[in-house]
Tab-separated table of C-alpha atoms in Angstrom:
chain	number	residue	atom	x	y	z
A	479	MET	CA	-0.286	-0.091	-0.459
A	480	ASN	CA	1.306	3.131	-1.145
A	481	HIS	CA	-0.084	5.087	1.917
A	482	ILE	CA	2.075	3.238	4.466
A	483	LYS	CA	4.653	4.339	5.269
A	484	GLU	CA	7.395	0.697	5.911
A	485	MET	CA	8.996	0.851	9.493
A	486	THR	CA	9.765	-2.943	9.600
A	487	PRO	CA	12.776	-4.076	11.278
A	488	PRO	CA	15.806	-4.777	9.510
A	489	ALA	CA	15.584	-8.574	8.161
A	490	ASP	CA	18.943	-9.683	9.964
A	491	ASN	CA	17.116	-9.023	13.013
A	492	ASP	CA	14.484	-11.562	12.089
A	493	ASP	CA	17.032	-14.255	12.908
A	494	VAL	CA	17.383	-15.024	16.919
A	495	GLY	CA	19.603	-18.185	17.431
A	496	GLY	CA	18.626	-20.054	14.086
A	497	LEU	CA	15.180	-19.341	15.067
A	498	ARG	CA	12.075	-17.940	12.796
A	499	ARG	CA	9.873	-15.454	14.814
A	500	SER	CA	6.486	-15.062	14.229
A	501	THR	CA	4.688	-13.024	12.182
A	502	ARG	CA	2.030	-12.523	14.126
A	503	ASN	CA	4.361	-10.167	16.650
A	504	LYS	CA	5.463	-8.094	13.182
A	505	ALA	CA	1.436	-7.617	12.208
A	506	ARG	CA	0.570	-6.266	15.676
A	507	MET	CA	3.776	-4.142	15.613
A	508	LYS	CA	2.615	-2.262	13.038
A	509	LEU	CA	-1.156	-2.085	13.956
A	510	THR	CA	0.494	-0.721	17.378
A	511	ILE	CA	2.980	1.568	15.619
A	512	PHE	CA	0.512	2.447	12.240
A	513	ALA	CA	-2.054	4.833	12.344
A	514	PRO	CA	-4.823	4.178	10.131
A	515	THR	CA	-5.607	6.805	7.194
A	516	THR	CA	-8.122	8.447	7.483
A	517	GLU	CA	-10.272	6.155	4.507
A	518	VAL	CA	-10.593	3.034	7.539
A	519	PHE	CA	-10.520	5.201	9.814
A	520	THR	CA	-13.858	6.613	8.304
A	521	ARG	CA	-14.866	3.102	7.193
A	522	ARG	CA	-14.464	2.312	10.428
A	523	ARG	CA	-16.708	5.084	12.319
A	524	MET	CA	-18.712	4.135	9.017
A	525	LYS	CA	-19.072	0.312	11.185
A	526	TYR	CA	-19.629	1.345	14.598
A	527	SER	CA	-22.666	4.341	13.726
A	528	SER	CA	-24.589	1.755	12.649
A	529	LYS	CA	-24.595	-0.465	15.847
A	530	ASP	CA	-25.861	2.996	18.004
A	531	ASN	CA	-28.985	3.746	19.125
A	532	ASN	CA	-30.793	7.578	19.863
A	533	LYS	CA	-28.280	7.896	22.867
A	534	ALA	CA	-25.062	7.105	21.169
A	535	THR	CA	-25.861	8.856	18.334
A	536	LYS	CA	-26.347	12.212	21.052
A	537	ARG	CA	-22.618	11.401	22.800
A	538	LYS	CA	-21.005	10.839	19.444
A	539	VAL	CA	-22.338	14.329	17.599
A	540	THR	CA	-21.714	16.347	22.207
A	541	HIS	CA	-18.007	15.100	20.914
A	542	VAL	CA	-18.033	15.821	17.382
A	543	ASP	CA	-18.832	19.310	17.921
A	544	SER	CA	-16.077	19.352	21.266
A	545	TYR	CA	-13.600	17.534	18.734
A	546	ILE	CA	-14.605	19.944	15.653
A	547	GLU	CA	-14.181	23.251	18.844
A	548	ASN	CA	-10.479	22.162	19.472
A	549	SER	CA	-8.870	21.324	16.084
A	550	ASP	CA	-6.806	23.249	15.013
A	551	ALA	CA	-7.474	26.239	12.742
A	552	GLY	CA	-10.464	24.449	11.839
A	553	ARG	CA	-9.042	20.383	9.799
A	554	PRO	CA	-9.463	17.471	11.746
A	555	ILE	CA	-7.535	15.389	12.391
A	556	GLY	CA	-8.687	11.620	11.637
A	557	LEU	CA	-11.940	12.520	10.368
A	558	SER	CA	-13.333	12.626	6.091
A	559	SER	CA	-15.332	14.926	4.631
A	560	TYR	CA	-17.901	12.323	4.156
A	561	GLU	CA	-17.387	11.455	8.363
A	562	LEU	CA	-18.225	15.165	9.774
A	563	GLU	CA	-20.671	15.757	6.937
A	564	ARG	CA	-22.648	12.554	8.103
A	565	LEU	CA	-22.097	13.945	11.347
A	566	GLU	CA	-23.570	17.518	10.722
A	567	ASN	CA	-26.767	15.907	9.231
A	568	ILE	CA	-27.038	14.730	12.176
A	569	ARG	CA	-27.023	17.047	14.273
A	570	GLN	CA	-28.999	18.771	12.315
A	571	ASN	CA	-31.978	16.631	11.878
A	572	GLN	CA	-31.569	16.653	16.212
A	573	ALA	CA	-32.036	20.134	16.125
A	574	PHE	CA	-34.835	20.157	13.554
A	575	LEU	CA	-36.329	17.320	16.708
A	576	SER	CA	-35.922	19.268	19.242
A	577	THR	CA	-37.492	22.494	17.643
A	578	ILE	CA	-40.487	20.835	16.995
A	579	LYS	CA	-40.389	19.490	20.801
A	580	LEU	CA	-41.345	15.578	19.704
A	581	PHE	CA	-39.109	14.135	22.100
A	582	GLU	CA	-40.974	15.915	25.059
A	583	ALA	CA	-44.426	14.044	22.749
A	584	ARG	CA	-42.664	10.777	22.960
A	585	GLU	CA	-42.170	11.565	26.998
A	586	ASP	CA	-45.351	12.043	27.309
A	587	LEU	CA	-47.101	9.222	25.832
A	588	ASN	CA	-45.376	7.037	27.234
A	589	GLN	CA	-46.300	8.826	30.585
A	590	THR	CA	-49.490	8.741	30.423
A	591	ALA	CA	-51.367	5.784	31.636
A	592	THR	CA	-54.463	3.629	30.120
A	593	PRO	CA	-57.183	3.901	32.527
A	594	LYS	CA	-57.065	1.250	35.241
A	595	PRO	CA	-60.386	-0.770	36.181
A	596	SER	CA	-62.164	0.252	39.187
A	597	GLN	CA	-61.120	-1.574	42.036
A	598	ARG	CA	-64.555	-1.162	43.599
A	599	GLY	CA	-67.157	-4.065	44.767
A	600	ARG	CA	-65.573	-8.568	44.980
A	601	LYS	CA	-63.277	-8.098	47.894
A	602	ARG	CA	-60.423	-10.640	48.453
A	603	ASN	CA	-61.650	-13.121	50.697
A	604	PRO	CA	-59.309	-11.985	54.285
A	605	VAL	CA	-60.482	-15.721	55.162
A	606	CYS	CA	-59.250	-18.054	51.890
A	607	SER	CA	-56.104	-15.158	51.595
A	608	ASN	CA	-52.864	-16.422	50.780
A	609	SER	CA	-51.758	-13.469	50.523
A	610	LYS	CA	-47.926	-12.956	51.470
A	611	SER	CA	-49.333	-10.701	54.111
A	612	SER	CA	-50.348	-13.504	56.001
A	613	VAL	CA	-49.307	-14.435	59.318
A	614	ARG	CA	-47.340	-17.077	58.824
A	615	GLU	CA	-46.277	-20.418	61.830
A	616	VAL	CA	-42.944	-20.096	62.587
A	617	LEU	CA	-42.293	-23.639	63.693
A	618	PRO	CA	-38.774	-24.234	65.124
A	619	PRO	CA	-35.748	-25.255	62.789
A	620	ARG	CA	-34.783	-28.791	61.844
A	621	LYS	CA	-31.736	-30.653	63.693
A	622	SER	CA	-30.894	-34.372	62.268
A	623	LEU	CA	-29.888	-37.347	64.509
A	624	ARG	CA	-26.822	-36.493	63.336
A	625	LEU	CA	-25.874	-34.073	64.905
A	626	GLN	CA	-28.354	-34.589	68.322
A	627	ASN	CA	-25.825	-37.960	69.290
A	628	LYS	CA	-29.282	-41.253	67.831
A	629	ASP	CA	-29.580	-43.087	66.462
A	630	ALA	CA	-32.222	-43.634	63.139
A	631	GLU	CA	-35.260	-44.670	63.400
A	632	SER	CA	-36.252	-47.568	61.838
A	633	LEU	CA	-39.172	-46.287	58.750
A	634	LEU	CA	-40.981	-49.117	57.181
A	635	LEU	CA	-42.284	-48.010	54.046
A	636	PRO	CA	-45.722	-47.854	52.984
A	637	PRO	CA	-47.025	-50.645	50.754
A	638	LYS	CA	-47.193	-50.273	46.555
A	639	ARG	CA	-50.185	-48.941	44.844
A	640	HIS	CA	-51.380	-50.129	42.107
A	641	ALA	CA	-50.158	-47.533	39.525
A	642	MET	CA	-54.549	-46.645	38.305
A	643	THR	CA	-54.973	-46.100	41.986
A	644	SER	CA	-52.186	-43.762	42.804
A	645	SER	CA	-52.779	-41.293	39.502
A	646	TYR	CA	-56.654	-41.780	39.965
A	647	LYS	CA	-58.613	-38.448	41.059
A	648	LYS	CA	-61.877	-37.929	42.005
A	649	PRO	CA	-64.180	-36.720	38.970
A	650	SER	CA	-65.515	-32.700	40.186
A	651	PRO	CA	-69.515	-32.382	41.262
A	652	THR	CA	-70.898	-30.895	37.983
A	653	GLN	CA	-74.497	-30.218	39.859
A	654	LYS	CA	-75.157	-28.696	43.758
A	655	PRO	CA	-76.175	-30.871	45.295
A	656	GLU	CA	-80.906	-31.366	45.056
A	657	GLY	CA	-82.442	-28.645	47.337
A	658	PRO	CA	-82.765	-25.894	48.909
A	659	ILE	CA	-79.015	-23.935	49.358
A	660	LEU	CA	-78.155	-21.345	51.680
A	661	MET	CA	-76.860	-17.862	50.890
A	662	VAL	CA	-74.417	-17.589	52.250
A	663	PRO	CA	-72.034	-15.607	50.875
A	664	LEU	CA	-69.010	-16.329	49.704
A	665	THR	CA	-66.508	-13.294	51.570
A	666	GLN	CA	-68.125	-15.408	55.659
A	667	GLU	CA	-67.798	-18.725	56.763
A	668	ASP	CA	-71.022	-19.768	58.711
A	669	TRP	CA	-74.403	-18.775	57.771
A	670	SER	CA	-75.401	-15.117	59.013
A	671	PRO	CA	-78.710	-12.937	58.789
A	672	LEU	CA	-79.479	-11.362	55.757
A	673	PRO	CA	-78.361	-7.600	55.364
A	674	PRO	CA	-82.554	-5.783	56.195
A	675	GLU	CA	-82.042	-3.400	53.898
A	676	LEU	CA	-82.009	-6.142	51.497
A	677	ILE	CA	-84.584	-7.965	52.506
A	678	LYS	CA	-86.728	-4.762	53.245
A	679	LEU	CA	-85.423	-3.898	49.300
A	680	TRP	CA	-85.725	-7.297	47.154
A	681	THR	CA	-89.628	-7.414	49.181
A	682	GLU	CA	-90.643	-4.189	48.375
A	683	VAL	CA	-93.806	-3.622	45.883
A	684	SER	CA	-92.587	-1.971	42.561
A	685	VAL	CA	-95.369	0.695	41.857
A	686	THR	CA	-94.929	1.046	37.851
A	687	GLU	CA	-97.431	3.718	36.614
A	688	GLU	CA	-99.413	3.108	32.839
A	689	LYS	CA	-96.578	5.922	30.557
A	690	GLN	CA	-96.331	6.400	26.631
A	691	ALA	CA	-94.005	5.938	24.023
A	692	LEU	CA	-92.113	8.504	23.801
A	693	ASP	CA	-91.385	9.931	20.474
A	694	LEU	CA	-87.808	9.029	18.873
A	695	LYS	CA	-87.320	12.705	19.647
A	696	GLY	CA	-87.805	13.485	23.359
A	697	TYR	CA	-86.495	9.196	23.381
A	698	SER	CA	-83.657	10.040	21.839
A	699	ASP	CA	-83.452	13.349	24.691
A	700	ALA	CA	-84.339	10.706	27.155
A	701	LEU	CA	-80.970	8.589	26.664
A	702	LYS	CA	-79.466	11.303	26.055
A	703	ARG	CA	-79.195	12.369	29.869
A	704	LEU	CA	-77.894	9.368	31.286
A	705	ARG	CA	-74.817	9.327	32.760
A	706	THR	CA	-71.558	7.438	34.327
A	707	ASP	CA	-68.746	7.634	37.137
A	708	LYS	CA	-66.406	5.954	39.105
A	709	ALA	CA	-68.866	5.634	42.465
A	710	ARG	CA	-71.108	3.231	39.621
A	711	VAL	CA	-68.900	1.413	38.013
A	712	VAL	CA	-68.359	-2.064	40.502
A	713	LYS	CA	-66.329	-5.894	40.068
A	714	VAL	CA	-70.268	-7.246	41.242
A	715	VAL	CA	-68.885	-11.444	39.650
A	716	LYS	CA	-65.336	-13.404	39.657
A	717	ASP	CA	-65.318	-13.469	36.063
A	718	ARG	CA	-66.851	-13.072	32.707
A	719	ILE	CA	-71.047	-12.139	33.110
A	720	PHE	CA	-73.354	-13.962	31.174
A	721	SER	CA	-76.721	-13.074	31.731
A	722	ALA	CA	-77.304	-9.933	33.940
A	723	ALA	CA	-81.290	-8.303	35.297
A	724	PHE	CA	-82.723	-5.601	36.933
A	725	HIS	CA	-84.528	-5.530	39.890
A	726	PRO	CA	-88.531	-4.334	38.942
A	727	CYS	CA	-88.315	-1.664	42.219
A	728	ASN	CA	-88.620	1.749	40.897
A	729	SER	CA	-87.466	4.082	44.120
A	730	ARG	CA	-83.857	1.965	44.423
A	731	LEU	CA	-81.980	0.367	42.585
A	732	LEU	CA	-80.810	-2.664	42.512
A	733	LEU	CA	-78.785	-4.702	39.693
A	734	ALA	CA	-77.745	-8.194	39.582
A	735	ALA	CA	-74.930	-10.692	37.231
A	736	GLY	CA	-74.344	-14.220	36.557
A	737	ASP	CA	-71.366	-15.405	35.177
A	738	LYS	CA	-68.992	-18.524	34.003
A	739	SER	CA	-68.208	-20.070	36.802
A	740	GLY	CA	-71.287	-20.101	38.209
A	741	HIS	CA	-71.236	-17.184	40.455
A	742	LEU	CA	-74.468	-14.792	41.041
A	743	GLY	CA	-73.711	-10.745	42.238
A	744	LEU	CA	-75.860	-8.583	44.149
A	745	TRP	CA	-75.022	-4.992	43.834
A	746	SER	CA	-77.428	-1.895	44.572
A	747	PRO	CA	-75.599	1.786	44.551
A	748	ASP	CA	-77.206	2.913	47.121
A	749	CYS	CA	-76.678	1.121	50.012
A	750	ASP	CA	-73.170	-0.185	51.249
A	751	TRP	CA	-73.565	-3.708	52.703
A	752	GLY	CA	-71.352	-6.293	51.830
A	753	GLY	CA	-68.035	-4.632	50.324
A	754	ASP	CA	-69.171	-1.671	47.965
A	755	GLY	CA	-72.472	-3.158	48.394
A	756	VAL	CA	-71.698	-5.955	46.889
A	757	LEU	CA	-72.808	-9.897	47.933
A	758	LEU	CA	-71.384	-12.669	45.965
A	759	PHE	CA	-73.292	-16.920	45.958
A	760	GLU	CA	-72.400	-19.276	44.343
A	761	PRO	CA	-75.439	-20.933	43.419
A	762	HIS	CA	-74.013	-23.069	40.692
A	763	LEU	CA	-71.426	-24.494	38.758
A	764	ARG	CA	-70.955	-23.798	35.463
A	765	PRO	CA	-72.172	-20.638	33.580
A	766	VAL	CA	-75.526	-18.448	35.043
A	767	SER	CA	-76.694	-17.937	31.051
A	768	CYS	CA	-80.372	-16.960	31.989
A	769	MET	CA	-81.491	-15.077	35.371
A	770	ALA	CA	-84.808	-12.959	35.755
A	771	PHE	CA	-87.534	-11.131	38.255
A	772	SER	CA	-90.799	-12.495	37.994
A	773	ALA	CA	-93.203	-10.300	38.943
A	774	SER	CA	-93.524	-10.919	42.943
A	775	SER	CA	-89.539	-9.965	42.792
A	776	ASP	CA	-88.385	-13.473	42.769
A	777	LEU	CA	-85.024	-13.999	41.439
A	778	LEU	CA	-84.867	-17.245	38.781
A	779	SER	CA	-81.641	-18.145	37.564
A	780	LEU	CA	-80.466	-20.782	34.662
A	781	SER	CA	-76.940	-22.978	34.376
A	782	TYR	CA	-75.414	-24.756	31.922
A	783	ASP	CA	-75.256	-27.297	34.927
A	784	GLY	CA	-78.007	-27.926	34.215
A	785	THR	CA	-80.414	-26.374	37.030
A	786	LEU	CA	-82.982	-23.223	37.722
A	787	ARG	CA	-82.548	-21.650	41.540
A	788	SER	CA	-84.806	-20.028	42.490
A	789	THR	CA	-83.777	-17.135	44.947
A	790	ASP	CA	-85.996	-16.235	48.374
A	791	VAL	CA	-84.733	-13.643	50.608
A	792	GLU	CA	-86.838	-14.010	53.091
A	793	LYS	CA	-86.065	-17.729	53.689
A	794	ALA	CA	-82.652	-16.785	52.435
A	795	VAL	CA	-81.933	-19.650	50.176
A	796	PHE	CA	-81.453	-20.990	46.705
A	797	ASP	CA	-84.584	-23.203	46.306
A	798	ASP	CA	-84.769	-26.684	42.436
A	799	VAL	CA	-86.945	-25.076	40.734
A	800	TYR	CA	-86.215	-27.084	37.960
A	801	ARG	CA	-83.279	-29.652	36.293
A	802	VAL	CA	-81.211	-32.179	33.270
A	803	ARG	CA	-78.201	-33.913	33.560
A	804	LYS	CA	-77.559	-32.171	30.234
A	805	GLY	CA	-77.310	-28.962	30.824
A	806	LEU	CA	-79.978	-26.279	30.504
A	807	HIS	CA	-79.577	-22.807	28.410
A	808	THR	CA	-82.118	-20.552	28.380
A	809	PHE	CA	-85.206	-19.810	29.425
A	810	ASP	CA	-88.668	-17.256	29.961
A	811	PHE	CA	-92.205	-16.624	31.410
A	812	LEU	CA	-95.153	-18.111	29.763
A	813	SER	CA	-97.437	-16.309	32.331
A	814	ARG	CA	-98.478	-13.509	33.831
A	815	ASP	CA	-97.755	-14.625	37.033
A	816	CYS	CA	-94.892	-16.227	36.100
A	817	SER	CA	-95.758	-19.403	37.341
A	818	THR	CA	-95.292	-21.065	34.489
A	819	LEU	CA	-92.152	-20.988	32.427
A	820	VAL	CA	-90.589	-22.710	29.536
A	821	VAL	CA	-87.030	-23.947	29.364
A	822	GLY	CA	-84.732	-24.335	26.495
A	823	GLU	CA	-82.488	-27.506	26.826
A	824	TRP	CA	-78.580	-28.091	25.540
A	825	ASN	CA	-79.765	-31.121	22.517
A	826	GLY	CA	-83.167	-29.094	21.593
A	827	ASP	CA	-85.873	-29.640	24.039
A	828	VAL	CA	-87.924	-27.529	25.443
A	829	ALA	CA	-89.984	-28.276	27.923
A	830	ILE	CA	-92.721	-26.245	29.824
A	831	VAL	CA	-92.327	-25.763	33.800
A	832	ASP	CA	-94.944	-25.459	36.859
A	833	ARG	CA	-93.876	-23.887	39.237
A	834	ARG	CA	-96.739	-24.498	41.296
A	835	THR	CA	-96.299	-27.726	41.244
A	836	PRO	CA	-93.297	-30.663	42.547
A	837	GLY	CA	-93.016	-32.284	40.518
A	838	HIS	CA	-94.898	-33.851	37.072
A	839	VAL	CA	-96.831	-36.669	36.077
A	840	SER	CA	-97.718	-36.455	32.050
A	841	ILE	CA	-99.897	-39.618	29.774
A	842	TYR	CA	-98.927	-39.442	26.662
A	843	ASP	CA	-100.720	-41.046	23.500
A	844	ALA	CA	-98.641	-42.546	21.536
A	845	ARG	CA	-99.893	-43.128	18.310
A	846	PHE	CA	-100.012	-39.167	18.160
A	847	LEU	CA	-96.086	-38.185	19.181
A	848	LYS	CA	-94.538	-38.698	15.402
A	849	SER	CA	-91.368	-35.998	14.998
A	850	ASP	CA	-92.593	-36.361	10.954
A	851	SER	CA	-95.975	-34.534	11.463
A	852	ILE	CA	-94.353	-30.752	13.929
A	853	GLN	CA	-94.976	-28.019	11.592
A	854	ALA	CA	-93.439	-24.142	11.999
A	855	VAL	CA	-95.932	-21.154	12.915
A	856	SER	CA	-92.978	-19.658	11.148
A	857	GLN	CA	-90.155	-19.076	9.965
A	858	LEU	CA	-87.079	-15.952	10.053
A	859	HIS	CA	-84.988	-16.592	7.839
A	860	GLY	CA	-81.633	-15.158	5.577
A	861	HIS	CA	-79.693	-16.389	8.529
A	862	PRO	CA	-76.435	-17.702	6.738
A	863	LEU	CA	-74.822	-18.096	9.930
A	864	SER	CA	-75.069	-19.410	13.973
A	865	ILE	CA	-77.760	-17.600	15.632
A	866	SER	CA	-76.727	-15.798	19.736
A	867	SER	CA	-79.987	-14.693	19.857
A	868	ALA	CA	-84.076	-14.606	19.501
A	869	TYR	CA	-86.180	-12.694	20.570
A	870	PHE	CA	-89.732	-11.381	20.953
A	871	SER	CA	-90.516	-7.734	21.280
A	872	PRO	CA	-91.310	-7.498	25.389
A	873	ASN	CA	-95.371	-6.594	25.889
A	874	THR	CA	-97.063	-7.128	22.711
A	875	GLY	CA	-94.899	-9.291	20.522
A	876	ASN	CA	-94.792	-7.995	17.158
A	877	ARG	CA	-91.006	-7.936	16.102
A	878	VAL	CA	-88.589	-10.506	16.664
A	879	LEU	CA	-84.777	-9.298	17.502
A	880	THR	CA	-81.840	-11.485	15.672
A	881	CYS	CA	-78.425	-11.399	16.532
A	882	SER	CA	-76.097	-13.666	13.840
A	883	PHE	CA	-72.510	-14.509	13.365
A	884	ASP	CA	-72.710	-12.537	9.862
A	885	ASN	CA	-72.319	-9.521	11.587
A	886	LYS	CA	-76.167	-8.814	10.805
A	887	ILE	CA	-78.793	-7.306	13.686
A	888	ARG	CA	-82.160	-8.118	12.074
A	889	VAL	CA	-85.970	-7.381	12.233
A	890	TYR	CA	-89.282	-9.704	11.856
A	891	ASP	CA	-92.014	-8.488	11.594
A	892	THR	CA	-94.910	-11.203	13.417
A	893	SER	CA	-97.372	-9.311	14.181
A	894	ILE	CA	-99.148	-11.068	11.512
A	895	ILE	CA	-98.150	-15.455	12.148
A	896	THR	CA	-97.274	-15.743	8.557
A	897	SER	CA	-95.192	-19.243	7.511
A	898	ASN	CA	-92.392	-16.655	6.847
A	899	ALA	CA	-92.151	-14.130	8.729
A	900	PRO	CA	-91.098	-10.848	6.593
A	901	LEU	CA	-87.585	-9.006	7.341
A	902	LEU	CA	-88.174	-5.125	8.585
A	903	THR	CA	-84.576	-4.190	9.019
A	904	SER	CA	-80.732	-5.670	8.981
A	905	ILE	CA	-78.049	-3.577	10.501
A	906	LYS	CA	-74.612	-4.195	10.089
A	907	HIS	CA	-72.904	-4.512	13.082
A	908	ASP	CA	-69.623	-7.069	13.983
A	909	MET	CA	-70.610	-9.696	16.222
A	910	GLN	CA	-67.698	-11.970	15.137
A	911	SER	CA	-66.539	-12.060	19.344
A	912	ALA	CA	-68.648	-14.978	20.023
A	913	CYS	CA	-67.325	-14.652	23.557
A	914	TRP	CA	-67.647	-11.141	24.226
A	915	LEU	CA	-70.709	-9.618	22.538
A	916	SER	CA	-73.611	-12.003	22.768
A	917	LYS	CA	-76.987	-10.552	21.906
A	918	ALA	CA	-79.876	-7.433	21.722
A	919	SER	CA	-82.282	-6.889	24.671
A	920	TRP	CA	-85.147	-4.848	23.308
A	921	ASP	CA	-86.200	-1.594	26.165
A	922	PRO	CA	-89.000	-2.643	28.205
A	923	LYS	CA	-90.208	0.991	27.679
A	924	GLN	CA	-89.643	1.132	24.019
A	925	GLU	CA	-90.705	-1.956	22.159
A	926	ASP	CA	-89.277	-0.082	19.559
A	927	CYS	CA	-85.804	0.377	20.507
A	928	PHE	CA	-82.778	-1.991	21.174
A	929	LEU	CA	-79.610	-1.945	22.556
A	930	VAL	CA	-76.604	-3.865	21.866
A	931	GLY	CA	-72.990	-3.216	22.769
A	932	SER	CA	-70.295	-2.357	20.251
A	933	MET	CA	-66.511	-3.744	19.451
A	934	GLU	CA	-66.010	0.076	17.253
A	935	ARG	CA	-63.139	2.164	19.550
A	936	PRO	CA	-63.468	4.417	21.901
A	937	PHE	CA	-66.463	1.789	23.144
A	938	LYS	CA	-69.784	1.960	23.568
A	939	VAL	CA	-73.515	1.101	23.830
A	940	GLN	CA	-75.897	2.185	21.417
A	941	VAL	CA	-79.427	1.887	21.547
A	942	PHE	CA	-80.614	1.392	17.354
A	943	HIS	CA	-85.196	1.737	16.665
A	944	GLU	CA	-86.639	-0.824	14.848
A	945	THR	CA	-85.848	1.069	11.864
A	946	GLY	CA	-82.228	0.820	12.246
A	947	GLN	CA	-81.383	5.299	13.181
A	948	LEU	CA	-79.384	5.042	15.712
A	949	GLN	CA	-80.897	6.695	18.466
A	950	HIS	CA	-77.845	7.163	20.442
A	951	SER	CA	-74.285	5.679	22.056
A	952	LEU	CA	-73.210	6.011	25.419
A	953	ARG	CA	-69.852	6.301	26.049
A	954	ASP	CA	-67.583	7.373	28.623
A	955	LYS	CA	-63.570	7.851	27.733
A	956	GLU	CA	-63.220	7.334	32.346
A	957	ASN	CA	-65.247	4.998	33.231
A	958	LEU	CA	-66.387	2.517	29.847
A	959	THR	CA	-63.313	1.452	28.574
A	960	THR	CA	-63.733	-1.992	27.717
A	961	MET	CA	-66.538	-3.511	25.518
A	962	GLN	CA	-69.698	-4.273	27.475
A	963	SER	CA	-70.816	-7.899	26.372
A	964	VAL	CA	-74.182	-7.982	28.328
A	965	THR	CA	-76.820	-5.179	27.922
A	966	MET	CA	-79.922	-4.607	29.804
A	967	PHE	CA	-82.731	-1.289	30.598
A	968	HIS	CA	-84.228	-0.679	33.805
A	969	PRO	CA	-87.752	-1.765	33.668
A	970	SER	CA	-89.893	1.579	34.764
A	971	ARG	CA	-86.929	3.860	35.288
A	972	ASN	CA	-84.565	5.495	32.949
A	973	ALA	CA	-81.547	3.478	33.662
A	974	VAL	CA	-79.629	1.148	31.843
A	975	LEU	CA	-76.884	-0.972	33.005
A	976	GLY	CA	-73.950	-3.204	31.121
A	977	GLY	CA	-71.079	-5.924	31.742
A	978	ASN	CA	-68.213	-6.553	30.484
A	979	SER	CA	-65.773	-10.021	30.304
A	980	SER	CA	-64.026	-9.601	34.224
A	981	GLY	CA	-67.296	-9.439	35.497
A	982	ARG	CA	-67.666	-5.602	36.794
A	983	LEU	CA	-71.583	-3.498	35.837
A	984	HIS	CA	-71.931	-0.237	34.430
A	985	LEU	CA	-74.797	1.370	35.479
A	986	PHE	CA	-75.694	5.261	32.484
A	987	THR	CA	-78.412	7.034	35.001
A	988	ASP	CA	-80.330	10.591	35.241
């Protein structure tokens, strides 16, 4: 290489005592003595610079600034013009980003935390808690028998067991025992009377006034007055909410919710029993898919475990109403006094249950029980995929509301029963999130309107007219931060509830 000055020692010094020296020493000597030229130095700096992060780049720019200032008459030592031009571009870019305050905006975004979900409501059971703060038993230190100058104990091995016997585990029960179950909150070890305020509120006779349906403008204005806040967001059950219901009392609010683990939670925002007005029970062992209050303020809850139970707060028990082994899916009332129920089972069967009789004995004529002779009174066509829910309008039954996994909400006209019910409205709505968004529900006060949760951001609850017109969207950026899988109107008051997948209820009131 012409630009490197050769300073290798004379050849007569290479051999000492007839031994030839290693060439590595020469190379090392060259690397130590000779400084690389500007071109070699530039290539090394470029290779190092490609691995720098933002902080390292800032430090290097500061070093170059001081290096140029201390250079001799503006002539930098060991840097090429390309290296200087590149570092000057970096410095100008850093200055431009500082003028637009990009770094400050990035720090503000990093410091802005996502709103934490409400911690009000159900608390961990202090009796069953396994937290680190619990008091542990202090045991004496262990000492070996050898250190105590004692003979070793002779121990006999236990008899061998069959491999199948040692690995066998008793299967967990699929249902609660038959008969009444005491209403003992999970935060208590032993039974104790329920709060008197709960019993008084539960048994209060609701006064229902005949109200005419509002026009759409007045109805939309009433919806705009609904608000929520931190005090109206509470964790009521442990897991995802499958069902919820309003107590029909209109003097104070009382809400119930059932989750996927079989728990049933009661919450009143105006009371202080339990934790923040929440009481948690476990009347079932699998998801509580359906619940409703009867005309006599009796709460019925149905579970996938095949049990349908009635809540009696005066006796403080969950009583049996109906049970099967195959599992239940949903139910509804067939009479105004709510004494007769229609119950849907997982295998497709439909049972008619009369609560006034403890058992049922029926006589059928086998000559007329032919499956091929059963015909539907009416059919609702147009669903290419599975249907997650279907409900008649609550007061007249003139409409049927269906939700399907083809991302459509449909409204059918059933005012006149025909073999093929006409389709009134088809609304495009994201229903693919089957494990969160499951159904829409009618407003019993304005039965031509319904509400449903939305997957759109920011999260909201939407109210639609049967024609597909959006009436209002309930939202709150601070307190409504999750998708509401279960939504429902209060039967007489201007109030809406929403339940999410973490067991929290959101209450909107005026």
